[in-house]
Amino acid sequence: MEFRSHIDGRKVLFTPEFSISAQKKIGADFIVAFDEDILNKASEKYTKESTERTHRWALRSLAEFEKKKDAPPHRQRMYGVLHGGRYEDLRKWSAQTIAAMPFECLALGGVSVGIENKELREEVSWVSDVLHSDPRPRHLLGISTLPDVLFGVKLGFDTFDCVLPTRYARMGRLYDADYSSLELYERPRRDVDFTLDILSKKYKRDMGHISSHCDCYVCKTYTRAYLHHLFTQRELLAYRLGTIHNLFWIEQFFAEIRRSVEGGKM
């Protein structure tokens, strides 16, 4: 893939080899094989071509990773990425193809951009059917909406990633729901339904804390009124405190999921 540098305008060629080498150099714990993440609404013809390309890139990524496996840092692992778009046969074919390669972990891509919730759940289910007996860790790329995380866990996915908690923090959207009551998140809902908008005027004189369910530094130290002031004045401290709270909250949410899994409740 060819990009143009925003610094000097020169063309930069990204290849599977370049991607793996770069991830190796920065010391990534989990390296992701080079793949093409296409919009879910792409045509079947283009989706098939793209998926075939991702499969070829997966083999080149593996070869580059193997070539550099003895170079530090050690103990790095690589995810192979499954694609196939909104087409069940292509999704299952990609899952079978990537699963046949010697990746240590598997990741499902193409389900976080331009896709409705119903489609997302269908596509995750298709792949889960293929991988149900595969013992390798599974990752759901670009997903961290709370109901979708729970759905993914129930279908055997182990890890997730998304910028949502920090993005919400920058927007003044702070989690205030009870992270220990997982049944709150069972049905599909927007994540904003689990947050408060600290920019709202109703918090101008609110001396309570963000969430009565949270024990983070921000909730123990600052009032909603003070945070409202910081955000309305665009003080840089606002974004730091919002991020601290949202990351703590989401970590506790995942800790509760792990306890439920270990206790046989999920």
Coordinates of C-alpha atoms in Angstrom, one line a residue:
M1 CA 0.0 0.0 0.0
E2 CA 1.3 3.4 -0.9
F3 CA 1.0 6.5 1.3
R4 CA 2.2 10.1 1.0
S5 CA 4.2 11.5 3.9
H6 CA 2.5 14.4 5.6
I7 CA 6.0 15.8 6.5
D8 CA 7.7 16.1 3.1
G9 CA 5.2 14.7 0.6
R10 CA 7.3 11.7 -0.5
K11 CA 5.7 8.4 -1.3
V12 CA 6.0 5.7 1.3
L13 CA 5.4 2.0 0.4
F14 CA 3.9 -0.1 3.2
T15 CA 4.4 -3.8 2.7
P16 CA 3.8 -6.8 5.0
E17 CA 7.5 -6.9 5.6
F18 CA 7.7 -3.2 6.5
S19 CA 4.7 -3.6 8.8
I20 CA 6.1 -6.6 10.7
S21 CA 9.5 -5.0 10.9
A22 CA 8.1 -1.8 12.3
Q23 CA 5.9 -3.6 14.9
K24 CA 9.0 -5.6 15.9
K25 CA 11.1 -2.5 16.4
I26 CA 8.6 -0.7 18.6
G27 CA 8.4 -3.8 20.8
A28 CA 4.7 -4.6 20.3
D29 CA 3.6 -7.5 22.6
F30 CA 1.1 -8.6 20.0
I31 CA 1.9 -8.0 16.3
V32 CA -0.9 -8.0 13.8
A33 CA -0.4 -9.4 10.3
F34 CA -0.7 -7.0 7.5
D35 CA -4.3 -6.9 6.2
E36 CA -6.8 -4.9 4.2
D37 CA -9.7 -3.6 6.2
I38 CA -12.4 -2.8 3.8
L39 CA -15.9 -1.3 4.3
N40 CA -18.5 -3.9 5.0
K41 CA -20.7 -2.6 2.1
A42 CA -18.0 -3.5 -0.5
S43 CA -19.2 -5.7 -3.4
E44 CA -18.8 -9.5 -3.2
K45 CA -16.2 -9.4 -6.1
Y46 CA -14.0 -6.8 -4.4
T47 CA -14.4 -8.4 -1.0
K48 CA -13.2 -11.8 -2.4
E49 CA -10.2 -10.1 -4.1
S50 CA -9.4 -8.2 -0.9
T51 CA -9.7 -11.3 1.2
E52 CA -7.3 -13.2 -1.1
R53 CA -4.9 -10.4 -0.9
T54 CA -5.1 -10.5 2.9
H55 CA -4.3 -14.2 2.8
R56 CA -1.2 -13.6 0.7
W57 CA -0.1 -10.8 3.0
A58 CA -0.6 -13.2 6.0
L59 CA 1.9 -15.6 4.5
R60 CA 4.4 -12.8 3.9
S61 CA 3.8 -11.5 7.4
L62 CA 4.5 -14.9 8.9
A63 CA 7.7 -15.3 6.8
E64 CA 9.0 -11.9 8.0
F65 CA 8.1 -12.6 11.6
E66 CA 9.9 -16.0 11.4
K67 CA 12.9 -14.3 9.9
K68 CA 13.1 -11.9 12.8
K69 CA 12.0 -14.2 15.6
D70 CA 15.4 -14.4 17.3
A71 CA 15.9 -10.6 17.3
P72 CA 14.9 -8.7 20.5
P73 CA 12.4 -8.1 22.0
H74 CA 11.5 -11.7 22.5
R75 CA 8.2 -13.2 23.5
Q76 CA 6.2 -11.4 20.8
R77 CA 3.2 -13.0 19.4
M78 CA 1.4 -12.5 16.1
Y79 CA -2.3 -12.4 15.2
G80 CA -3.5 -13.6 11.8
V81 CA -6.5 -11.5 10.7
L82 CA -9.7 -13.1 9.3
H83 CA -11.8 -11.1 6.8
G84 CA -14.6 -11.8 4.3
G85 CA -16.9 -8.9 4.7
R86 CA -20.7 -9.3 4.9
Y87 CA -20.6 -12.6 3.0
E88 CA -21.0 -15.8 5.0
D89 CA -19.1 -18.0 2.6
L90 CA -16.2 -15.6 2.4
R91 CA -16.1 -15.1 6.2
K92 CA -16.0 -18.9 6.8
W93 CA -13.5 -19.4 4.0
S94 CA -11.2 -16.8 5.5
A95 CA -11.5 -18.2 9.0
Q96 CA -10.6 -21.7 7.7
T97 CA -7.7 -20.3 5.6
I98 CA -6.1 -18.2 8.3
A99 CA -6.7 -20.8 11.0
A100 CA -4.7 -23.3 8.9
M101 CA -1.7 -21.0 9.1
P102 CA 0.8 -21.2 12.1
F103 CA -0.4 -18.1 13.8
E104 CA -0.3 -18.1 17.6
C105 CA -3.4 -16.0 17.9
L106 CA -6.4 -15.2 15.6
A107 CA -8.2 -11.9 15.1
L108 CA -11.5 -11.0 13.4
G109 CA -11.3 -7.8 11.3
G110 CA -13.6 -5.7 9.3
V111 CA -16.4 -5.5 11.9
S112 CA -15.9 -2.1 13.3
V113 CA -16.4 0.4 10.4
G114 CA -19.6 1.0 8.5
I115 CA -21.5 -1.9 9.9
E116 CA -24.8 -2.2 11.7
N117 CA -25.0 -4.0 15.0
K118 CA -27.2 -6.9 13.6
E119 CA -24.6 -7.5 10.8
L120 CA -21.7 -7.4 13.3
R121 CA -23.3 -10.1 15.4
E122 CA -24.1 -12.2 12.4
E123 CA -20.5 -12.1 11.1
V124 CA -19.0 -12.8 14.5
S125 CA -21.3 -15.8 14.8
W126 CA -20.2 -17.2 11.4
V127 CA -16.6 -17.1 12.4
S128 CA -17.3 -18.5 15.9
D129 CA -18.9 -21.5 14.3
V130 CA -15.7 -22.3 12.4
L131 CA -13.3 -21.6 15.2
H132 CA -15.3 -23.2 18.1
S133 CA -12.8 -25.9 18.7
D134 CA -9.6 -23.9 18.0
P135 CA -7.7 -23.4 21.3
R136 CA -5.8 -20.3 20.2
P137 CA -6.6 -16.9 21.7
R138 CA -9.1 -14.9 19.7
H139 CA -9.3 -11.1 19.3
L140 CA -12.1 -8.9 18.1
L141 CA -10.5 -5.9 16.3
G142 CA -11.9 -2.5 16.9
I143 CA -14.7 -3.5 19.3
S144 CA -15.3 -2.2 22.8
T145 CA -18.9 -1.2 22.9
L146 CA -20.1 -2.9 26.1
P147 CA -23.0 -5.1 24.8
D148 CA -20.8 -6.2 21.9
V149 CA -18.0 -7.1 24.2
L150 CA -20.3 -9.4 26.2
F151 CA -21.6 -10.9 23.0
G152 CA -18.1 -11.6 21.8
V153 CA -17.0 -13.2 25.1
K154 CA -20.0 -15.5 25.0
L155 CA -18.9 -16.6 21.5
G156 CA -15.3 -17.4 22.7
F157 CA -13.4 -14.1 22.0
D158 CA -10.8 -13.3 24.6
T159 CA -9.6 -9.8 23.9
F160 CA -10.8 -6.6 22.3
D161 CA -9.5 -3.1 21.4
C162 CA -11.0 0.3 20.7
V163 CA -10.3 4.0 21.4
L164 CA -13.8 4.5 22.7
P165 CA -13.1 5.1 26.4
T166 CA -10.4 7.7 25.7
R167 CA -12.5 9.3 22.9
Y168 CA -15.4 9.6 25.2
A169 CA -13.2 11.2 27.8
R170 CA -12.1 13.9 25.4
M171 CA -15.8 14.5 24.6
G172 CA -16.8 14.8 28.2
R173 CA -18.7 11.5 28.2
L174 CA -17.8 9.7 31.4
Y175 CA -19.0 6.2 32.4
D176 CA -21.3 6.2 35.3
A177 CA -23.1 2.8 35.2
D178 CA -22.5 -0.1 37.6
Y179 CA -19.7 -2.2 36.0
S180 CA -20.4 -5.0 38.3
S181 CA -24.0 -5.6 37.0
L182 CA -23.3 -7.3 33.7
E183 CA -26.9 -7.9 33.0
L184 CA -27.2 -4.1 32.3
Y185 CA -25.2 -4.7 29.1
E186 CA -26.9 -7.8 27.8
R187 CA -29.1 -6.2 25.1
P188 CA -27.8 -4.0 22.3
R189 CA -27.6 -0.4 23.4
R190 CA -25.5 2.6 22.5
D191 CA -22.5 3.0 24.9
V192 CA -23.5 6.7 25.5
D193 CA -26.4 5.2 27.4
F194 CA -23.9 4.2 30.1
T195 CA -22.3 7.6 30.3
L196 CA -23.1 11.1 31.6
D197 CA -22.3 14.2 29.7
I198 CA -20.3 16.3 32.1
L199 CA -20.7 19.3 29.9
S200 CA -24.4 19.5 30.7
K201 CA -25.5 22.5 32.7
K202 CA -27.1 20.3 35.3
Y203 CA -23.7 19.4 36.7
K204 CA -22.6 23.0 37.2
R205 CA -23.3 22.9 40.9
D206 CA -23.4 19.1 41.4
M207 CA -21.1 18.2 44.3
G208 CA -21.4 14.5 43.8
H209 CA -18.8 12.3 42.1
I210 CA -19.0 10.9 38.6
S211 CA -20.2 7.5 39.6
S212 CA -21.2 6.1 43.0
H213 CA -20.1 2.7 41.6
C214 CA -16.5 3.7 40.8
D215 CA -13.5 3.8 43.2
C216 CA -11.0 5.5 40.9
Y217 CA -8.8 8.5 41.9
V218 CA -11.0 10.9 40.0
C219 CA -14.2 9.7 41.7
K220 CA -12.7 9.9 45.1
T221 CA -11.1 13.3 44.6
Y222 CA -13.2 15.6 42.4
T223 CA -16.8 16.6 42.1
R224 CA -19.0 16.7 39.0
A225 CA -19.1 20.5 39.4
Y226 CA -15.3 20.8 39.2
L227 CA -15.1 18.5 36.3
H228 CA -17.9 20.4 34.5
H229 CA -15.9 23.6 35.1
L230 CA -12.7 22.0 33.7
F231 CA -14.4 20.7 30.6
T232 CA -16.4 23.9 29.8
Q233 CA -13.2 25.9 30.1
R234 CA -11.3 23.4 28.0
E235 CA -8.7 23.0 30.7
L236 CA -6.2 20.3 29.6
L237 CA -6.6 18.7 33.1
A238 CA -10.2 17.8 32.1
Y239 CA -9.1 15.4 29.4
R240 CA -6.5 13.7 31.7
L241 CA -9.0 13.2 34.5
G242 CA -11.7 12.0 32.2
T243 CA -9.3 9.5 30.6
I244 CA -8.2 8.3 34.0
H245 CA -11.8 7.6 35.1
N246 CA -12.9 6.0 31.8
L247 CA -9.9 3.7 31.6
F248 CA -10.3 2.7 35.3
W249 CA -14.0 2.0 34.7
I250 CA -13.4 -0.1 31.6
E251 CA -10.7 -2.1 33.3
Q252 CA -13.1 -2.9 36.2
F253 CA -15.8 -3.8 33.6
F254 CA -13.4 -6.4 32.1
A255 CA -12.3 -7.6 35.5
E256 CA -16.0 -8.3 36.3
I257 CA -16.2 -10.3 33.0
R258 CA -13.2 -12.3 33.9
R259 CA -14.7 -13.1 37.3
S260 CA -17.9 -14.2 35.7
V261 CA -16.0 -16.5 33.2
E262 CA -13.9 -18.0 36.0
G263 CA -17.0 -18.5 38.1
G264 CA -18.8 -20.3 35.2
K265 CA -21.4 -17.7 34.8
M266 CA -20.5 -16.9 31.2

